[in-house]
Each structure stands twice: as C-alpha cells, then as structure tokens.
Amino acid sequence: MEKIIQITSGRGPAECTWVVAQVLKKVLEEANELQVKATVLQREAGSENGTVETAIIQLEGKKANEFVTSWLGTIQWIGKSTFRKFHQRKNWFIGIFEIEQSSETKFHEKDVQYQAMRSSGAGGQHVNKVSSAIRATHIPTGIAVVAMDSRSQHQNKKLATERLKQKIEANNLNQFKNQEQNTWTNQMQIERGNPIRVFQGSDFKKQKVVKSYKKERLKFKNELRNSD
C-alpha cells in the first residue's frame, strides 16, 4: 500500500507554516510507531526559521491507508502566535490532502504494435499501390501515431517509433502538470473548522476532537423529547 499526502499552510501567515513544521514532525513520528515507511518527497521552507510552507510525504506499508485516513482534513492549533507577541488570534488552521499519484508511462518498443498501411494524399501511383506508411500503437495506453514521410517502410517505422515516444513523454508531462495544479488547488481549499485533529500550546499537545455532528445529533434528540 502506497499513499502520498500534502501538508500545507495554504495562504495562511507565518504561524500556519510553524504549525505545518510541527505536524510534519508528528506525522513522521506516528508513522514510525505504526511501522509505516514515510519519505519526505518535497519540503518548501517558510519565511521564518524552522517553518515549512508545504511538504509532500510518501507513505508505504500495510497500515498506510488507515494512517492517512486518520490525518486527512483540517488540523487546528490553539495557541498564541510564536512570531507576533501581541496578536489576538489563537486559532490557526492548516490542511492535509491526499495527492493522486500519476503513473509515469515507460516507453518500451516491445509494447508497440506496428501496422503497415497505404499512404494517402499526393504522391502519384506509388502512394496508392505500396503500403509504406506505418501506424504505431502503444498497447498499454492506446496512443497511436502514423508516419508516411518516406517511401521506405523501414524508415517510416523508425519515424513512427520516435514520434510515439515523444507523444508518450508529452503525455507524462501533462499528467505531472495536472498533479502540480491539484497541489496548488489544495492550498486554496483549507476549511477553517471541523478539524480532524487539534493541538494546543507551544509543546503542541494533541487534544481529543469532538465531532460537530455528535453535538448536532444530541441537540436533535433533545428537540424530539421536548416536542413529545
């Protein structure tokens, strides 16, 4: 089991980047305790010393899925600003998101199916009578190209192979760009409320989270009793 998560301060101030750094430590410590292998793939430092704006972590192991589920969502820290002594705000929020893994396609010629076909377009009688054009199809992805530049079938096969390789590389690049865009979108979507975990104080102690829906359910029950 392999998962990738992003811990981000979003557009939050320096205090949030401090929280990201603390949460990153907690994630790595807890992963080690649960025998989940954690690898920091990317870490972007914040503007203040010891802070982290965003971090991407790869998690591997039997309990990786369970571990990730327990962290996904909003993380809240309750405490005074570590950078602005007289700042009134005491609630700071960051987000943890799962990143969908883009599988890079490796090009192997053994995965390519070649098909001879007649060339089309201008070119005289030779074009109509000789099957010199080549269609190359990458079987795992279905990506296909056609080469009909040369009268030589062998030459067209080489051209088709090269074009197919370039097309697969371009496809990999597009997937990477989409993943980067999703990562950026995550930074804009941090929910200020209903945290999955809450920490407090400069020692960053974990608090028990009371889910809001439990309060709502209790309120609903009381309303039912009062209506009887």
PDB file of C-alpha atoms in Angstrom:
ATOM      1  CA  MET A   1       0.000   0.000   0.000  1.00  0.00           C
ATOM      2  CA  GLU A   2       1.395   3.375  -1.027  1.00  0.00           C
ATOM      3  CA  LYS A   3      -0.093   6.823  -0.393  1.00  0.00           C
ATOM      4  CA  ILE A   4       1.107  10.389  -0.922  1.00  0.00           C
ATOM      5  CA  ILE A   5      -0.105  13.299   1.198  1.00  0.00           C
ATOM      6  CA  GLN A   6       0.485  17.028   1.223  1.00  0.00           C
ATOM      7  CA  ILE A   7       0.662  19.119   4.385  1.00  0.00           C
ATOM      8  CA  THR A   8       0.107  22.770   3.546  1.00  0.00           C
ATOM      9  CA  SER A   9      -0.359  26.137   5.228  1.00  0.00           C
ATOM     10  CA  GLY A  10      -2.365  27.305   2.226  1.00  0.00           C
ATOM     11  CA  ARG A  11      -2.332  31.076   2.117  1.00  0.00           C
ATOM     12  CA  GLY A  12      -2.007  31.253   5.890  1.00  0.00           C
ATOM     13  CA  PRO A  13       0.509  33.501   7.719  1.00  0.00           C
ATOM     14  CA  ALA A  14       3.839  32.512   9.250  1.00  0.00           C
ATOM     15  CA  GLU A  15       2.065  30.980  12.263  1.00  0.00           C
ATOM     16  CA  CYS A  16       0.480  28.402   9.944  1.00  0.00           C
ATOM     17  CA  THR A  17       3.864  27.484   8.458  1.00  0.00           C
ATOM     18  CA  TRP A  18       5.087  26.868  12.022  1.00  0.00           C
ATOM     19  CA  VAL A  19       2.113  24.537  12.532  1.00  0.00           C
ATOM     20  CA  VAL A  20       2.985  22.675   9.300  1.00  0.00           C
ATOM     21  CA  ALA A  21       6.508  22.083  10.622  1.00  0.00           C
ATOM     22  CA  GLN A  22       5.150  20.693  13.900  1.00  0.00           C
ATOM     23  CA  VAL A  23       2.576  18.499  12.156  1.00  0.00           C
ATOM     24  CA  LEU A  24       5.243  17.162   9.817  1.00  0.00           C
ATOM     25  CA  LYS A  25       7.238  16.013  12.854  1.00  0.00           C
ATOM     26  CA  LYS A  26       4.136  14.381  14.357  1.00  0.00           C
ATOM     27  CA  VAL A  27       3.307  12.593  11.107  1.00  0.00           C
ATOM     28  CA  LEU A  28       6.833  11.182  10.783  1.00  0.00           C
ATOM     29  CA  GLU A  29       6.896  10.102  14.455  1.00  0.00           C
ATOM     30  CA  GLU A  30       3.489   8.416  14.303  1.00  0.00           C
ATOM     31  CA  ALA A  31       4.313   6.701  11.009  1.00  0.00           C
ATOM     32  CA  ASN A  32       7.448   5.260  12.571  1.00  0.00           C
ATOM     33  CA  GLU A  33       5.451   3.973  15.565  1.00  0.00           C
ATOM     34  CA  LEU A  34       2.989   2.232  13.230  1.00  0.00           C
ATOM     35  CA  GLN A  35       5.798   0.831  11.059  1.00  0.00           C
ATOM     36  CA  VAL A  36       4.668   2.885   8.088  1.00  0.00           C
ATOM     37  CA  LYS A  37       7.615   3.980   5.949  1.00  0.00           C
ATOM     38  CA  ALA A  38       7.487   7.767   5.488  1.00  0.00           C
ATOM     39  CA  THR A  39       9.609   9.572   2.897  1.00  0.00           C
ATOM     40  CA  VAL A  40       9.572  13.348   2.514  1.00  0.00           C
ATOM     41  CA  LEU A  41       9.465  13.887  -1.246  1.00  0.00           C
ATOM     42  CA  GLN A  42       9.322  17.662  -1.125  1.00  0.00           C
ATOM     43  CA  ARG A  43       9.646  20.295   1.582  1.00  0.00           C
ATOM     44  CA  GLU A  44       9.251  24.022   0.950  1.00  0.00           C
ATOM     45  CA  ALA A  45      10.560  26.205   3.754  1.00  0.00           C
ATOM     46  CA  GLY A  46       8.516  29.078   5.128  1.00  0.00           C
ATOM     47  CA  SER A  47       9.678  32.667   5.544  1.00  0.00           C
ATOM     48  CA  GLU A  48      10.651  32.139   9.201  1.00  0.00           C
ATOM     49  CA  ASN A  49      13.360  29.824  10.523  1.00  0.00           C
ATOM     50  CA  GLY A  50      12.126  26.333  11.331  1.00  0.00           C
ATOM     51  CA  THR A  51       8.865  26.715   9.408  1.00  0.00           C
ATOM     52  CA  VAL A  52       7.517  24.753   6.452  1.00  0.00           C
ATOM     53  CA  GLU A  53       5.079  26.151   3.914  1.00  0.00           C
ATOM     54  CA  THR A  54       4.239  22.817   2.323  1.00  0.00           C
ATOM     55  CA  ALA A  55       5.521  19.242   2.464  1.00  0.00           C
ATOM     56  CA  ILE A  56       4.757  16.167   0.380  1.00  0.00           C
ATOM     57  CA  ILE A  57       5.208  12.759   2.023  1.00  0.00           C
ATOM     58  CA  GLN A  58       5.103   9.261   0.579  1.00  0.00           C
ATOM     59  CA  LEU A  59       3.767   6.603   2.950  1.00  0.00           C
ATOM     60  CA  GLU A  60       4.232   2.870   2.450  1.00  0.00           C
ATOM     61  CA  GLY A  61       3.110  -0.116   4.487  1.00  0.00           C
ATOM     62  CA  LYS A  62       0.154  -2.296   5.442  1.00  0.00           C
ATOM     63  CA  LYS A  63      -1.305   0.426   7.652  1.00  0.00           C
ATOM     64  CA  ALA A  64      -0.640   3.293   5.233  1.00  0.00           C
ATOM     65  CA  ASN A  65      -4.282   3.675   4.205  1.00  0.00           C
ATOM     66  CA  GLU A  66      -5.549   3.658   7.804  1.00  0.00           C
ATOM     67  CA  PHE A  67      -2.809   6.064   8.829  1.00  0.00           C
ATOM     68  CA  VAL A  68      -3.542   8.540   6.031  1.00  0.00           C
ATOM     69  CA  THR A  69      -7.286   8.470   6.724  1.00  0.00           C
ATOM     70  CA  SER A  70      -6.637   9.458  10.339  1.00  0.00           C
ATOM     71  CA  TRP A  71      -4.811  12.609   9.225  1.00  0.00           C
ATOM     72  CA  LEU A  72      -6.708  13.856   6.161  1.00  0.00           C
ATOM     73  CA  GLY A  73      -8.563  17.115   6.647  1.00  0.00           C
ATOM     74  CA  THR A  74      -8.086  20.297   8.648  1.00  0.00           C
ATOM     75  CA  ILE A  75      -5.591  20.463  11.512  1.00  0.00           C
ATOM     76  CA  GLN A  76      -6.161  23.119  14.170  1.00  0.00           C
ATOM     77  CA  TRP A  77      -3.609  24.562  16.562  1.00  0.00           C
ATOM     78  CA  ILE A  78      -4.771  26.621  19.541  1.00  0.00           C
ATOM     79  CA  GLY A  79      -2.093  28.924  20.863  1.00  0.00           C
ATOM     80  CA  LYS A  80      -0.524  32.361  20.876  1.00  0.00           C
ATOM     81  CA  SER A  81       1.425  33.485  17.861  1.00  0.00           C
ATOM     82  CA  THR A  82       5.051  32.438  18.010  1.00  0.00           C
ATOM     83  CA  PHE A  83       6.018  35.427  15.853  1.00  0.00           C
ATOM     84  CA  ARG A  84       3.656  38.235  16.898  1.00  0.00           C
ATOM     85  CA  LYS A  85       3.586  38.566  20.674  1.00  0.00           C
ATOM     86  CA  PHE A  86       0.513  40.770  20.957  1.00  0.00           C
ATOM     87  CA  HIS A  87      -1.518  39.192  18.163  1.00  0.00           C
ATOM     88  CA  GLN A  88      -5.027  38.340  19.392  1.00  0.00           C
ATOM     89  CA  ARG A  89      -5.736  35.349  17.183  1.00  0.00           C
ATOM     90  CA  LYS A  90      -5.381  31.959  18.886  1.00  0.00           C
ATOM     91  CA  ASN A  91      -6.800  29.521  16.316  1.00  0.00           C
ATOM     92  CA  TRP A  92      -4.659  28.522  13.354  1.00  0.00           C
ATOM     93  CA  PHE A  93      -5.563  26.054  10.601  1.00  0.00           C
ATOM     94  CA  ILE A  94      -3.619  24.045   8.054  1.00  0.00           C
ATOM     95  CA  GLY A  95      -4.691  21.254   5.691  1.00  0.00           C
ATOM     96  CA  ILE A  96      -3.641  17.706   4.853  1.00  0.00           C
ATOM     97  CA  PHE A  97      -4.693  16.343   1.460  1.00  0.00           C
ATOM     98  CA  GLU A  98      -4.099  13.109  -0.390  1.00  0.00           C
ATOM     99  CA  ILE A  99      -2.353  13.514  -3.739  1.00  0.00           C
ATOM    100  CA  GLU A 100      -3.487  11.270  -6.550  1.00  0.00           C
ATOM    101  CA  GLN A 101      -0.444   9.545  -7.948  1.00  0.00           C
ATOM    102  CA  SER A 102       0.217   9.986 -11.628  1.00  0.00           C
ATOM    103  CA  SER A 103       1.732   6.827 -13.044  1.00  0.00           C
ATOM    104  CA  GLU A 104       4.522   7.686 -15.458  1.00  0.00           C
ATOM    105  CA  THR A 105       4.354   5.598 -18.616  1.00  0.00           C
ATOM    106  CA  LYS A 106       7.658   3.969 -19.530  1.00  0.00           C
ATOM    107  CA  PHE A 107       8.299   3.509 -23.237  1.00  0.00           C
ATOM    108  CA  HIS A 108       9.323   0.039 -24.362  1.00  0.00           C
ATOM    109  CA  GLU A 109       9.316  -0.903 -28.024  1.00  0.00           C
ATOM    110  CA  LYS A 110       8.012  -4.368 -27.147  1.00  0.00           C
ATOM    111  CA  ASP A 111       4.747  -2.642 -26.143  1.00  0.00           C
ATOM    112  CA  VAL A 112       4.315  -1.133 -29.612  1.00  0.00           C
ATOM    113  CA  GLN A 113       2.159  -2.676 -32.330  1.00  0.00           C
ATOM    114  CA  TYR A 114       3.093  -1.751 -35.918  1.00  0.00           C
ATOM    115  CA  GLN A 115       0.664  -1.844 -38.805  1.00  0.00           C
ATOM    116  CA  ALA A 116       1.520  -1.213 -42.463  1.00  0.00           C
ATOM    117  CA  MET A 117      -0.966   0.903 -44.355  1.00  0.00           C
ATOM    118  CA  ARG A 118      -1.279   2.687 -47.659  1.00  0.00           C
ATOM    119  CA  SER A 119      -0.189   6.285 -47.719  1.00  0.00           C
ATOM    120  CA  SER A 120      -2.771   8.913 -48.557  1.00  0.00           C
ATOM    121  CA  GLY A 121      -2.549  12.273 -50.281  1.00  0.00           C
ATOM    122  CA  ALA A 122      -0.419  13.499 -53.173  1.00  0.00           C
ATOM    123  CA  GLY A 123       2.364  11.291 -54.395  1.00  0.00           C
ATOM    124  CA  GLY A 124       1.302   9.595 -57.610  1.00  0.00           C
ATOM    125  CA  GLN A 125       0.813   5.920 -58.351  1.00  0.00           C
ATOM    126  CA  HIS A 126       3.405   4.807 -55.803  1.00  0.00           C
ATOM    127  CA  VAL A 127       1.362   6.229 -52.958  1.00  0.00           C
ATOM    128  CA  ASN A 128      -1.739   4.337 -53.970  1.00  0.00           C
ATOM    129  CA  LYS A 129      -0.140   0.960 -54.603  1.00  0.00           C
ATOM    130  CA  VAL A 130       2.532   0.472 -51.913  1.00  0.00           C
ATOM    131  CA  SER A 131       1.772   0.016 -48.196  1.00  0.00           C
ATOM    132  CA  SER A 132       4.752   2.031 -46.982  1.00  0.00           C
ATOM    133  CA  ALA A 133       3.055   4.072 -44.246  1.00  0.00           C
ATOM    134  CA  ILE A 134       3.260   2.781 -40.671  1.00  0.00           C
ATOM    135  CA  ARG A 135       0.808   3.153 -37.798  1.00  0.00           C
ATOM    136  CA  ALA A 136       2.444   2.618 -34.415  1.00  0.00           C
ATOM    137  CA  THR A 137       0.175   1.978 -31.414  1.00  0.00           C
ATOM    138  CA  HIS A 138       1.339   1.881 -27.801  1.00  0.00           C
ATOM    139  CA  ILE A 139      -0.761  -1.006 -26.478  1.00  0.00           C
ATOM    140  CA  PRO A 140      -0.826  -0.094 -22.729  1.00  0.00           C
ATOM    141  CA  THR A 141      -2.136   3.443 -23.374  1.00  0.00           C
ATOM    142  CA  GLY A 142      -3.739   3.227 -26.821  1.00  0.00           C
ATOM    143  CA  ILE A 143      -1.710   6.217 -28.028  1.00  0.00           C
ATOM    144  CA  ALA A 144      -1.105   5.953 -31.783  1.00  0.00           C
ATOM    145  CA  VAL A 145       0.831   7.828 -34.469  1.00  0.00           C
ATOM    146  CA  VAL A 146       1.247   7.472 -38.238  1.00  0.00           C
ATOM    147  CA  ALA A 147       4.379   8.027 -40.322  1.00  0.00           C
ATOM    148  CA  MET A 148       4.217   8.285 -44.115  1.00  0.00           C
ATOM    149  CA  ASP A 149       7.056  10.685 -44.800  1.00  0.00           C
ATOM    150  CA  SER A 150       9.248   8.206 -46.645  1.00  0.00           C
ATOM    151  CA  ARG A 151       8.754   5.639 -49.394  1.00  0.00           C
ATOM    152  CA  SER A 152      10.705   3.250 -47.190  1.00  0.00           C
ATOM    153  CA  GLN A 153       8.578   1.232 -44.795  1.00  0.00           C
ATOM    154  CA  HIS A 154      11.635   0.703 -42.590  1.00  0.00           C
ATOM    155  CA  GLN A 155      12.293   4.450 -42.405  1.00  0.00           C
ATOM    156  CA  ASN A 156       8.646   5.176 -41.619  1.00  0.00           C
ATOM    157  CA  LYS A 157       8.776   2.616 -38.811  1.00  0.00           C
ATOM    158  CA  LYS A 158      11.724   4.436 -37.248  1.00  0.00           C
ATOM    159  CA  LEU A 159       9.922   7.773 -37.608  1.00  0.00           C
ATOM    160  CA  ALA A 160       6.717   6.371 -36.084  1.00  0.00           C
ATOM    161  CA  THR A 161       8.637   4.910 -33.134  1.00  0.00           C
ATOM    162  CA  GLU A 162      10.313   8.236 -32.403  1.00  0.00           C
ATOM    163  CA  ARG A 163       7.050  10.170 -32.696  1.00  0.00           C
ATOM    164  CA  LEU A 164       5.263   7.723 -30.433  1.00  0.00           C
ATOM    165  CA  LYS A 165       7.995   8.041 -27.823  1.00  0.00           C
ATOM    166  CA  GLN A 166       7.720  11.851 -27.949  1.00  0.00           C
ATOM    167  CA  LYS A 167       3.933  11.684 -27.630  1.00  0.00           C
ATOM    168  CA  ILE A 168       4.158   9.461 -24.539  1.00  0.00           C
ATOM    169  CA  GLU A 169       6.702  11.818 -22.960  1.00  0.00           C
ATOM    170  CA  ALA A 170       4.354  14.747 -23.644  1.00  0.00           C
ATOM    171  CA  ASN A 171       1.503  12.786 -22.034  1.00  0.00           C
ATOM    172  CA  ASN A 172       3.632  12.163 -18.925  1.00  0.00           C
ATOM    173  CA  LEU A 173       4.421  15.880 -18.741  1.00  0.00           C
ATOM    174  CA  ASN A 174       0.729  16.786 -18.926  1.00  0.00           C
ATOM    175  CA  GLN A 175      -0.059  14.388 -16.082  1.00  0.00           C
ATOM    176  CA  PHE A 176       2.692  15.963 -13.987  1.00  0.00           C
ATOM    177  CA  LYS A 177       1.336  19.460 -14.709  1.00  0.00           C
ATOM    178  CA  ASN A 178      -2.162  18.347 -13.685  1.00  0.00           C
ATOM    179  CA  GLN A 179      -0.781  16.938 -10.443  1.00  0.00           C
ATOM    180  CA  GLU A 180       1.014  20.228  -9.762  1.00  0.00           C
ATOM    181  CA  GLN A 181      -2.234  22.115 -10.410  1.00  0.00           C
ATOM    182  CA  ASN A 182      -4.122  19.888  -7.978  1.00  0.00           C
ATOM    183  CA  THR A 183      -1.424  20.511  -5.371  1.00  0.00           C
ATOM    184  CA  TRP A 184      -1.863  24.259  -5.816  1.00  0.00           C
ATOM    185  CA  THR A 185      -5.649  23.925  -5.597  1.00  0.00           C
ATOM    186  CA  ASN A 186      -5.266  22.131  -2.256  1.00  0.00           C
ATOM    187  CA  GLN A 187      -3.601  25.216  -0.831  1.00  0.00           C
ATOM    188  CA  MET A 188      -6.738  27.225  -1.587  1.00  0.00           C
ATOM    189  CA  GLN A 189      -9.192  24.783  -0.008  1.00  0.00           C
ATOM    190  CA  ILE A 190      -8.363  24.639   3.697  1.00  0.00           C
ATOM    191  CA  GLU A 191     -11.541  24.517   5.762  1.00  0.00           C
ATOM    192  CA  ARG A 192     -11.472  26.728   8.848  1.00  0.00           C
ATOM    193  CA  GLY A 193     -13.414  24.414  11.126  1.00  0.00           C
ATOM    194  CA  ASN A 194     -14.388  20.797  11.854  1.00  0.00           C
ATOM    195  CA  PRO A 195     -10.742  19.726  12.353  1.00  0.00           C
ATOM    196  CA  ILE A 196      -9.654  16.103  12.175  1.00  0.00           C
ATOM    197  CA  ARG A 197      -7.031  16.795  14.875  1.00  0.00           C
ATOM    198  CA  VAL A 198      -6.485  19.616  17.340  1.00  0.00           C
ATOM    199  CA  PHE A 199      -3.213  20.567  19.042  1.00  0.00           C
ATOM    200  CA  GLN A 200      -2.619  23.141  21.743  1.00  0.00           C
ATOM    201  CA  GLY A 201       0.178  25.159  23.307  1.00  0.00           C
ATOM    202  CA  SER A 202       3.832  25.621  22.485  1.00  0.00           C
ATOM    203  CA  ASP A 203       4.504  21.950  23.302  1.00  0.00           C
ATOM    204  CA  PHE A 204       1.967  21.006  20.612  1.00  0.00           C
ATOM    205  CA  LYS A 205      -0.052  18.530  22.678  1.00  0.00           C
ATOM    206  CA  LYS A 206      -2.864  16.700  20.941  1.00  0.00           C
ATOM    207  CA  GLN A 207      -6.430  17.296  22.098  1.00  0.00           C
ATOM    208  CA  LYS A 208      -9.379  14.973  21.716  1.00  0.00           C
ATOM    209  CA  VAL A 209     -11.578  16.085  18.827  1.00  0.00           C
ATOM    210  CA  VAL A 210     -15.310  16.176  19.464  1.00  0.00           C
ATOM    211  CA  LYS A 211     -17.034  15.936  16.108  1.00  0.00           C
ATOM    212  CA  SER A 212     -19.683  18.560  15.490  1.00  0.00           C
ATOM    213  CA  TYR A 213     -22.193  16.022  14.164  1.00  0.00           C
ATOM    214  CA  LYS A 214     -22.346  14.384  17.620  1.00  0.00           C
ATOM    215  CA  LYS A 215     -23.446  17.666  19.151  1.00  0.00           C
ATOM    216  CA  GLU A 216     -25.998  18.121  16.393  1.00  0.00           C
ATOM    217  CA  ARG A 217     -27.372  14.607  16.943  1.00  0.00           C
ATOM    218  CA  LEU A 218     -27.727  15.237  20.694  1.00  0.00           C
ATOM    219  CA  LYS A 219     -29.460  18.551  20.008  1.00  0.00           C
ATOM    220  CA  PHE A 220     -31.851  16.796  17.624  1.00  0.00           C
ATOM    221  CA  LYS A 221     -32.712  14.165  20.266  1.00  0.00           C
ATOM    222  CA  ASN A 222     -33.440  16.864  22.835  1.00  0.00           C
ATOM    223  CA  GLU A 223     -35.709  18.651  20.385  1.00  0.00           C
ATOM    224  CA  LEU A 224     -37.619  15.407  19.796  1.00  0.00           C
ATOM    225  CA  ARG A 225     -38.115  14.891  23.545  1.00  0.00           C
ATOM    226  CA  ASN A 226     -39.348  18.455  24.018  1.00  0.00           C
ATOM    227  CA  SER A 227     -41.816  18.093  21.154  1.00  0.00           C
ATOM    228  CA  ASP A 228     -43.465  14.983  22.724  1.00  0.00           C
TER     229      ASP A 228
END
